[in-house]
Coordinates of C-alpha atoms and ligand atoms in Angstrom, one line a residue:
M1 CA 0.0 0.0 0.0
E2 CA 2.9 2.4 -0.9
Q3 CA 1.4 4.0 -3.9
V4 CA -2.0 4.8 -2.5
C5 CA -3.7 7.6 -0.6
A6 CA -7.2 8.2 0.7
V7 CA -9.8 10.9 0.9
I8 CA -12.5 10.6 3.5
L9 CA -15.7 12.6 3.1
A10 CA -16.8 14.0 6.5
A11 CA -18.2 17.4 5.8
G12 CA -21.9 16.6 5.7
K13 CA -24.4 17.8 8.3
G14 CA -26.4 14.7 8.7
T15 CA -29.7 16.6 8.9
R16 CA -31.8 13.5 9.7
M17 CA -29.8 12.7 12.8
K18 CA -31.2 15.9 14.4
S19 CA -28.0 16.3 16.4
N20 CA -25.7 19.1 17.4
K21 CA -22.7 16.8 16.6
P22 CA -21.4 16.3 13.1
K23 CA -22.8 13.0 11.8
V24 CA -19.4 11.4 11.3
L25 CA -18.7 11.7 15.1
A26 CA -21.9 9.8 16.0
E27 CA -20.7 6.8 17.9
V28 CA -21.2 3.1 17.3
L29 CA -20.1 1.1 20.4
F30 CA -18.5 4.1 21.9
K31 CA -16.3 5.1 18.9
P32 CA -17.2 7.8 16.3
M33 CA -18.1 6.3 12.9
L34 CA -15.2 8.3 11.4
G35 CA -12.9 6.4 13.7
Y36 CA -13.8 3.1 12.2
V37 CA -13.2 4.4 8.7
L38 CA -9.7 5.7 9.7
D39 CA -8.9 2.4 11.6
A40 CA -9.9 0.4 8.5
C41 CA -7.5 2.5 6.3
E42 CA -4.7 2.3 8.9
S43 CA -5.1 -1.5 9.5
V44 CA -4.1 -2.1 5.9
G45 CA -1.3 0.5 5.7
V46 CA -3.1 3.4 3.9
K47 CA -1.1 6.2 5.5
D48 CA -1.6 9.4 3.4
I49 CA -5.1 10.4 4.4
C50 CA -7.0 13.7 3.7
V51 CA -10.3 14.2 5.6
I52 CA -12.8 16.7 4.1
T53 CA -14.4 18.6 6.9
G54 CA -17.2 21.2 6.7
H55 CA -20.1 21.0 9.0
K56 CA -18.7 21.7 12.5
A57 CA -15.2 21.3 11.0
E58 CA -13.5 22.3 14.3
E59 CA -15.1 19.3 16.1
V60 CA -14.1 16.9 13.5
E61 CA -10.5 18.3 13.4
A62 CA -10.3 18.1 17.2
Y63 CA -11.3 14.4 17.0
L64 CA -8.6 13.8 14.4
A65 CA -6.0 15.6 16.6
S66 CA -7.1 13.4 19.6
R67 CA -6.2 10.3 17.6
G68 CA -2.6 11.4 17.4
G69 CA -2.2 10.3 13.8
S70 CA -1.1 12.8 11.1
Y71 CA -4.0 13.6 8.8
E72 CA -4.4 16.3 6.2
T73 CA -7.7 18.1 6.2
A74 CA -9.4 20.3 3.6
R75 CA -12.5 22.4 4.3
Q76 CA -15.7 22.3 2.3
T77 CA -17.4 25.4 3.7
E78 CA -20.6 24.8 1.7
Q79 CA -21.8 21.2 1.3
K80 CA -22.6 21.0 -2.4
G81 CA -22.4 17.2 -2.8
T82 CA -19.9 14.4 -2.7
G83 CA -18.2 15.4 -5.9
H84 CA -17.8 18.9 -4.6
A85 CA -16.3 17.5 -1.4
V86 CA -13.6 15.6 -3.3
M87 CA -12.9 18.8 -5.3
M88 CA -11.7 20.3 -2.0
A89 CA -8.9 17.8 -2.0
K90 CA -7.5 19.0 -5.3
E91 CA -4.1 20.0 -3.8
F92 CA -3.8 16.7 -2.0
L93 CA -4.7 14.8 -5.2
Q94 CA -2.1 16.9 -7.3
K95 CA 0.5 16.0 -4.7
N96 CA -0.4 12.3 -5.1
A97 CA -1.0 12.4 -8.8
G98 CA 0.9 9.2 -9.6
K99 CA -1.0 7.1 -7.0
D100 CA -4.3 5.4 -6.6
V101 CA -6.7 7.2 -4.4
L102 CA -9.3 5.5 -2.2
I103 CA -12.4 7.5 -1.5
L104 CA -14.5 6.6 1.5
S105 CA -17.5 8.1 3.4
G106 CA -17.0 9.0 7.1
D107 CA -20.4 7.5 7.9
T108 CA -19.9 3.9 6.9
P109 CA -18.2 2.3 9.9
C110 CA -18.6 -1.4 8.8
L111 CA -16.3 -1.0 5.8
N112 CA -13.3 -3.0 6.8
G113 CA -9.6 -3.4 5.8
E114 CA -10.4 -6.6 3.9
T115 CA -12.8 -4.8 1.5
I116 CA -10.1 -2.1 0.9
T117 CA -7.4 -4.6 0.0
Q118 CA -9.6 -6.9 -2.1
S119 CA -11.1 -4.0 -4.1
Y120 CA -7.6 -2.6 -4.6
A121 CA -6.3 -6.0 -5.8
L122 CA -9.1 -6.0 -8.4
H123 CA -8.4 -2.3 -9.3
K124 CA -4.7 -3.2 -10.1
E125 CA -5.4 -6.5 -11.8
Q126 CA -7.9 -5.0 -14.2
Q127 CA -6.0 -1.7 -14.5
N128 CA -9.1 0.2 -14.0
A129 CA -9.4 4.0 -14.0
V130 CA -12.1 3.6 -11.4
T131 CA -13.1 0.6 -9.2
L132 CA -16.3 0.7 -7.2
V133 CA -17.2 -1.3 -4.2
T134 CA -20.7 -2.5 -4.6
A135 CA -23.2 -4.8 -2.8
V136 CA -26.3 -6.6 -3.7
L137 CA -29.2 -5.8 -1.4
E138 CA -32.7 -7.2 -1.2
D139 CA -33.9 -3.7 -0.4
P140 CA -31.7 -1.2 -2.3
A141 CA -33.3 1.6 -0.3
S142 CA -31.9 5.1 -1.2
Y143 CA -28.5 3.9 -2.3
G144 CA -27.1 4.7 -5.7
R145 CA -27.9 2.0 -8.3
I146 CA -25.2 0.4 -10.4
I147 CA -26.3 0.3 -14.0
R148 CA -24.6 -2.3 -16.1
D149 CA -24.7 -3.4 -19.7
G150 CA -24.1 -7.1 -19.2
E151 CA -21.0 -7.2 -17.1
R152 CA -19.8 -3.7 -18.0
I153 CA -20.6 -0.9 -15.6
L154 CA -22.0 2.1 -17.4
K155 CA -23.0 4.5 -14.6
I156 CA -24.4 5.1 -11.1
V157 CA -27.9 6.5 -10.8
E158 CA -29.0 8.0 -7.5
K159 CA -32.4 6.8 -6.3
K160 CA -33.8 10.2 -6.7
D161 CA -32.8 10.4 -10.3
A162 CA -33.7 6.8 -11.2
N163 CA -36.4 5.7 -13.6
P164 CA -38.5 2.7 -12.5
E165 CA -36.3 0.2 -14.3
E166 CA -33.1 1.7 -12.7
A167 CA -34.8 1.9 -9.3
A168 CA -35.5 -1.8 -9.4
V169 CA -31.7 -2.6 -9.6
K170 CA -30.5 -4.4 -6.5
E171 CA -26.7 -3.8 -7.0
I172 CA -25.9 -0.6 -5.2
N173 CA -23.0 1.8 -4.7
A174 CA -21.3 1.3 -1.3
G175 CA -19.7 4.8 -1.5
A176 CA -16.2 3.4 -1.6
Y177 CA -14.1 3.9 -4.7
W178 CA -10.6 3.5 -6.1
F179 CA -9.5 6.1 -8.7
Q180 CA -6.3 6.7 -10.5
A181 CA -5.6 10.1 -9.0
E182 CA -4.8 11.9 -12.2
H183 CA -7.9 10.6 -13.9
L184 CA -10.0 11.7 -10.9
L185 CA -8.6 15.2 -11.2
S186 CA -9.6 15.3 -14.9
V187 CA -13.2 14.1 -14.4
L188 CA -13.9 16.2 -11.3
D189 CA -13.6 19.4 -13.4
R190 CA -16.4 18.1 -15.6
L191 CA -19.1 17.4 -12.9
T192 CA -22.3 19.4 -13.1
T193 CA -25.2 19.9 -10.8
D194 CA -27.7 18.8 -13.4
N195 CA -29.7 16.3 -11.2
A196 CA -32.6 16.0 -8.8
Q197 CA -30.6 17.3 -5.8
G198 CA -28.7 20.1 -7.6
E199 CA -25.5 18.7 -6.2
Y200 CA -22.1 17.7 -7.6
Y201 CA -22.4 14.0 -7.4
L202 CA -19.1 12.0 -7.1
T203 CA -21.1 9.1 -8.7
D204 CA -21.3 11.0 -12.0
T205 CA -17.5 10.4 -12.5
V206 CA -18.4 6.8 -13.5
A207 CA -20.3 7.8 -16.7
L208 CA -17.6 10.4 -17.5
T209 CA -14.9 7.7 -17.2
I210 CA -16.9 5.5 -19.7
Q211 CA -17.1 8.5 -22.0
D212 CA -13.3 8.9 -21.9
G213 CA -13.1 5.3 -23.1
K214 CA -11.6 4.1 -19.8
T215 CA -12.6 1.1 -17.8
V216 CA -14.7 1.0 -14.6
G217 CA -14.6 -2.1 -12.5
G218 CA -16.8 -3.3 -9.6
Y219 CA -15.8 -5.3 -6.5
I220 CA -19.0 -6.9 -5.2
A221 CA -18.6 -7.2 -1.5
P222 CA -19.5 -10.8 -0.3
D223 CA -20.9 -9.4 3.0
S224 CA -23.4 -6.6 2.2
D225 CA -23.2 -5.4 5.8
I226 CA -20.0 -3.5 5.0
I227 CA -22.0 -0.8 3.2
L228 CA -24.3 0.0 6.2
G229 CA -24.2 3.6 7.2
A230 CA -26.2 5.8 9.5
N231 CA -28.3 8.7 8.2
S232 CA -30.7 8.7 11.1
R233 CA -30.9 7.8 14.8
K234 CA -32.7 4.6 13.9
D235 CA -29.9 3.6 11.5
L236 CA -27.4 4.4 14.2
F237 CA -29.2 2.2 16.7
E238 CA -29.4 -0.7 14.1
L239 CA -25.6 -0.3 13.5
N240 CA -25.0 -0.5 17.2
E241 CA -27.2 -3.6 17.5
L242 CA -25.5 -5.3 14.6
M243 CA -22.0 -4.6 15.8
R244 CA -22.9 -5.4 19.4
K245 CA -24.0 -8.9 18.4
K246 CA -20.8 -9.4 16.3
V247 CA -18.6 -8.4 19.2
I248 CA -20.4 -10.7 21.7
D249 CA -20.2 -13.6 19.2
K250 CA -16.4 -13.1 19.1
H251 CA -16.2 -13.4 22.9
F252 CA -18.4 -16.5 22.9
D253 CA -15.9 -18.0 20.5
N254 CA -13.1 -17.0 22.9
G255 CA -14.7 -18.9 25.8
V256 CA -16.5 -16.0 27.5
E257 CA -19.8 -16.8 29.2
F258 CA -22.8 -14.5 29.1
I259 CA -25.7 -15.2 31.5
S260 CA -27.8 -13.0 29.2
T261 CA -26.8 -10.3 26.8
D262 CA -29.5 -7.9 28.0
G263 CA -28.0 -4.5 28.3
V264 CA -24.5 -5.7 27.5
S265 CA -22.5 -3.5 25.2
I266 CA -18.8 -4.1 24.6
S267 CA -16.4 -2.0 22.6
P268 CA -14.8 -3.8 19.7
D269 CA -11.3 -3.4 21.2
A270 CA -12.1 -5.1 24.5
Q271 CA -10.1 -8.2 25.5
I272 CA -11.7 -10.7 27.8
G273 CA -10.2 -14.0 29.0
A274 CA -11.8 -17.4 28.9
D275 CA -14.1 -18.5 31.7
T276 CA -15.0 -15.0 32.6
V277 CA -18.7 -14.5 33.1
I278 CA -20.5 -11.3 31.9
Y279 CA -23.7 -10.5 33.7
P280 CA -26.5 -8.3 32.3
G281 CA -26.1 -4.6 32.2
T282 CA -22.3 -4.7 31.7
I283 CA -20.9 -1.9 29.6
L284 CA -17.3 -2.1 28.5
K285 CA -16.2 1.1 26.8
E286 CA -12.9 1.6 25.0
G287 CA -9.5 0.4 26.4
V288 CA -10.7 -2.5 28.6
V289 CA -8.7 -5.6 29.2
I290 CA -10.2 -8.3 31.5
G291 CA -8.4 -11.5 32.5
E292 CA -9.7 -15.1 33.0
D293 CA -12.3 -16.5 35.3
C294 CA -13.7 -13.1 36.4
Q295 CA -17.3 -12.2 37.2
I296 CA -18.2 -8.9 35.7
G297 CA -21.6 -7.3 36.4
P298 CA -24.5 -7.1 36.8
N299 CA -24.7 -3.3 36.1
T300 CA -21.0 -2.6 35.7
M301 CA -19.3 0.0 33.5
I302 CA -15.6 -0.1 32.8
Q303 CA -13.4 2.2 30.6
N304 CA -9.7 2.4 30.0
S305 CA -8.9 -0.1 32.7
V306 CA -7.0 -3.4 33.1
I307 CA -8.6 -6.1 35.2
G308 CA -6.6 -9.2 36.3
N309 CA -7.8 -12.8 36.7
H310 CA -10.4 -14.1 39.1
V311 CA -11.7 -10.6 39.8
K312 CA -15.3 -9.9 40.9
L313 CA -16.9 -6.6 39.9
N314 CA -20.5 -6.3 40.9
S315 CA -22.3 -3.0 40.2
V316 CA -19.0 -1.2 39.8
Q317 CA -18.0 1.9 37.8
C318 CA -14.3 1.8 37.0
F319 CA -12.4 4.3 35.0
Q320 CA -8.7 4.6 34.0
S321 CA -7.6 2.2 36.7
K322 CA -6.0 -1.2 37.4
V323 CA -7.5 -4.0 39.4
D324 CA -5.3 -7.0 40.2
D325 CA -6.1 -10.7 40.6
Y326 CA -8.7 -12.0 43.1
A327 CA -10.0 -8.5 43.9
D328 CA -13.6 -8.7 45.0
I329 CA -15.4 -5.4 44.5
G330 CA -19.0 -4.3 44.9
P331 CA -21.8 -3.8 45.0
F332 CA -22.1 0.0 44.3
V333 CA -18.5 0.9 44.1
H334 CA -16.9 3.8 42.2
I335 CA -13.2 3.4 41.2
R336 CA -12.2 6.8 39.8
P337 CA -9.2 7.5 37.5
N338 CA -5.6 6.7 38.4
S339 CA -6.3 4.0 41.0
E340 CA -4.5 0.7 41.5
I341 CA -6.3 -2.0 43.4
H342 CA -3.8 -4.8 44.3
H343 CA -4.5 -8.5 44.6
H344 CA -7.0 -10.0 47.1
V345 CA -8.4 -6.6 48.0
H346 CA -12.0 -6.5 49.2
I347 CA -14.0 -3.4 48.5
G348 CA -17.6 -3.5 49.6
D349 CA -20.8 -1.4 49.2
F350 CA -20.8 2.4 48.8
V351 CA -17.1 2.9 48.6
E352 CA -15.4 5.5 46.4
V353 CA -11.7 5.2 45.5
K354 CA -9.9 8.0 43.6
N355 CA -6.3 8.4 42.6
S356 CA -5.2 5.9 45.2
T357 CA -3.3 2.7 45.6
I358 CA -4.8 0.0 47.8
G359 CA -2.3 -2.6 48.8
A360 CA -2.8 -6.4 48.6
G361 CA -5.2 -8.0 51.1
T362 CA -6.7 -4.7 52.3
A363 CA -10.4 -4.5 53.1
V364 CA -12.5 -1.4 52.6
A365 CA -15.8 -3.0 53.4
H366 CA -18.4 -0.2 53.6
L367 CA -19.3 3.4 53.2
T368 CA -15.8 4.8 52.8
Y369 CA -14.0 7.4 50.7
V370 CA -10.4 6.8 49.8
G371 CA -9.0 9.7 47.8
D372 CA -5.4 10.7 47.0
S373 CA -4.1 8.0 49.3
D374 CA -1.4 5.4 49.4
V375 CA -2.7 2.4 51.4
G376 CA -0.5 -0.5 52.3
K377 CA -1.1 -4.2 52.5
N378 CA -3.6 -6.0 54.9
V379 CA -5.1 -2.7 56.1
N380 CA -8.6 -2.8 57.6
F381 CA -11.0 0.1 57.1
G382 CA -13.9 0.2 59.5
C383 CA -17.3 1.5 58.2
G384 CA -17.5 5.2 57.3
V385 CA -13.9 6.2 57.0
V386 CA -13.2 9.4 55.1
T387 CA -9.9 10.7 53.7
V388 CA -10.3 14.4 54.0
N389 CA -8.1 15.2 51.0
Y390 CA -9.3 18.6 49.9
D391 CA -9.0 21.8 51.9
G392 CA -11.0 23.9 49.5
V393 CA -7.9 25.0 47.6
H394 CA -5.4 22.1 47.5
K395 CA -5.6 18.3 47.5
H396 CA -3.3 16.4 49.8
R397 CA -2.3 12.8 50.2
C398 CA -2.8 10.3 53.1
T399 CA -0.4 7.4 53.7
I400 CA -1.5 4.3 55.5
G401 CA 1.1 1.7 56.4
D402 CA 0.8 -2.1 56.1
G403 CA -1.4 -3.8 58.7
A404 CA -3.0 -0.6 60.0
F405 CA -6.5 -0.6 61.4
I406 CA -8.6 2.4 60.7
G407 CA -11.5 2.6 63.2
C408 CA -15.1 3.3 62.1
N409 CA -15.9 6.8 61.2
T410 CA -12.3 8.0 61.2
N411 CA -11.6 11.3 59.4
L412 CA -8.0 11.3 58.1
V413 CA -7.2 15.0 57.5
A414 CA -4.6 15.0 54.7
P415 CA -1.7 15.4 54.6
V416 CA -1.4 12.7 57.3
S417 CA 0.3 9.4 57.7
I418 CA -0.7 6.3 59.7
G419 CA 2.3 4.0 60.5
E420 CA 2.5 0.3 60.1
N421 CA 0.2 -1.7 62.3
A422 CA -1.1 1.5 63.9
Y423 CA -4.7 1.9 65.0
T424 CA -7.1 4.9 64.9
A425 CA -10.0 4.9 67.4
A426 CA -13.5 4.9 66.1
G427 CA -14.9 8.4 65.6
S428 CA -11.5 10.1 65.6
T429 CA -10.5 13.1 63.4
I430 CA -6.8 12.5 62.8
T431 CA -4.8 15.6 62.0
K432 CA -1.4 14.5 63.1
D433 CA 0.7 11.5 62.0
V434 CA 0.2 8.3 64.0
P435 CA 3.5 6.4 64.5
G436 CA 3.7 2.7 63.7
E437 CA 2.1 0.4 66.3
A438 CA 0.4 3.4 68.1
L439 CA -3.2 4.1 68.7
G440 CA -4.4 7.6 67.4
I441 CA -7.4 8.8 69.3
S442 CA -8.9 12.2 69.1
R443 CA -12.4 12.5 70.7
V444 CA -13.8 13.7 74.0
K445 CA -14.1 11.1 76.8
Q446 CA -17.6 9.9 77.4
E447 CA -19.5 11.1 80.4
N448 CA -23.0 9.8 81.4
K449 CA -25.5 12.3 82.9
E450 CA -27.7 10.1 85.1
G451 CA -31.5 10.6 85.0
F452 CA -31.2 13.2 82.2
S453 CA -34.2 12.3 80.1
K454 CA -36.5 12.1 83.1
R455 CA -35.8 15.8 83.9
K456 CA -35.6 17.0 80.3
L457 CA -38.5 15.2 78.7
A458 CA -41.1 15.1 81.6
G459 CA -44.5 15.7 80.0
R460 CA -43.4 14.9 76.5
K461 CA -46.3 13.6 74.5
K462 CA -45.8 10.2 72.9
K463 CA -47.4 9.4 69.6
V464 CA -48.6 6.0 70.7
E465 CA -49.2 4.8 74.2
E466 CA -46.6 2.5 75.6
Ligands
UD1_1 C1 -23.8 8.5 -1.4 C2 -23.8 8.1 -2.9 C3 -24.7 6.9 -3.1 C4 -24.2 5.7 -2.2 C5 -24.1 6.1 -0.7 C6 -23.4 5.1 0.0 C7 -23.5 10.2 -4.0 C8 -24.1 11.3 -4.9 N1 -24.3 9.2 -3.6 O1 -25.2 8.8 -1.0 O2 -24.6 6.5 -4.5 O3 -25.0 4.6 -2.4 O4 -23.4 7.4 -0.6 O5 -23.4 5.4 1.4 O6 -22.3 10.3 -3.8 N2 -20.4 14.6 2.2 C9 -19.6 15.7 2.2 N3 -19.9 16.8 1.6 C10 -21.1 16.9 0.9 C11 -22.0 15.9 0.9 C12 -21.6 14.7 1.6 O7 -18.5 15.6 2.8 O8 -21.3 18.0 0.3 C13 -20.0 13.4 3.0 C14 -21.0 13.1 4.1 O9 -20.5 13.6 5.3 C15 -20.9 11.6 4.2 C16 -20.6 11.2 2.7 O10 -20.1 12.3 2.1 O11 -19.9 11.1 5.0 C17 -21.8 10.6 2.0 O12 -22.8 11.7 1.9 P1 -24.3 11.4 2.0 O13 -25.0 12.7 1.9 O14 -24.6 10.5 3.2 O15 -24.5 10.5 0.6 P2 -25.6 9.5 0.4 O16 -26.9 10.2 0.1 O17 -25.6 8.5 1.4
CA2 CA1 -24.8 8.3 3.5

């Protein structure tokens, strides 16, 4: 793929999506559609890529920058059709004049690397000026129709411009094309807006190529799903469903167990080990790696995190963190970014951990906040412990040594450190370091006032008689 480049059309508004976002950034399984198209190109080594931006161009350009790759962009300030969009890439095409150019739409996320390489092989083998990717559909819907004379492709007719005979054709234009770049430049200049939509159609380049006496080939995709795009929310939903099932099928094949796939959505890049069981309501967003023999869910969301083997996550939200083997977490736990939960840790209900390390074998069983803290091994947190990490201006860290025992309802006012095997007494607000082995206690001594209620509450009315 040395002598190739690609132009990706991503300027359209996507009116039917009724969204503030540009259509190509609409997400399928947590990734923008444009991302799939770029990934397909990059997976087969297409490196020189020019993206045509227009509607909300800054947002599309920001997305491209966030991917870290190097992309050229060209702006199409007014969207006058797919042919007009490619005209915006003129300089890019002139620079790549000796090469073959692949044209793709930013709204067809199922188009894969295999389709790109196979259609390119046909393009080279037949020495075509243009090679189209086509598919045969039972319902050709609003796609452009491929009009052939026998085997020979003559033209593409848009549904809106088709006569009844043309409209009945079931072979359609997938919107992916290979062109000899120089030839594309020469036909682009000759496009007109003489059609039902008053647009410059890229599809008209086919008839112009035939007029030039050059050859147009067609690669008929064996799997017609690759052409699917999203022009509406319903389309987007259907794409999500289709891809969701494909991803789950892949994990079935890898030995992952699903109790039920209700409410389960898994990003295509997720890795899950064999014997792991996924419960309903599990959402795995991008960047998730899960080991073997885990129990994930129900009602669990994970993003950009690495989970070890034999881990249980029940009703857990976990972001940008690492959870090691045999950790048992949940229900109702929030692991916020930059946390490391070491092996054999137990975290129970209503616990939040943020930007902290929890050492092996430590238990944080109930109603606790651990923020900006370094917690050692085999520490026990009583119920209701709070690390007071924020003074309203700055955040500070707490350090808790191995084997420490933090009594119920302790406030640890950071910065503070608790030594190895030290205790804090229940209900203490700890503002000074506690040395190893010591007990930190900070609360008033208890005093009992005998007969208090008799004096205080004499004559109080009771709701029900005793
Ligand atoms: C187009 C094809 C149709 C094909 C279908 C496949 C034309 C005239 N028709 O129709 O034959 O079956 O794709 O999906 O090409 N875009 C721009 N600038 C514009 C217009 C569109 O960048 O001025 C971009 C859009 O953002 C989108 C892509 O081009 O990513 C396709 O445009 P869209 O309007 O969706 O074309 P279709 O009507 O689907
Ligand atoms: Ca489209």
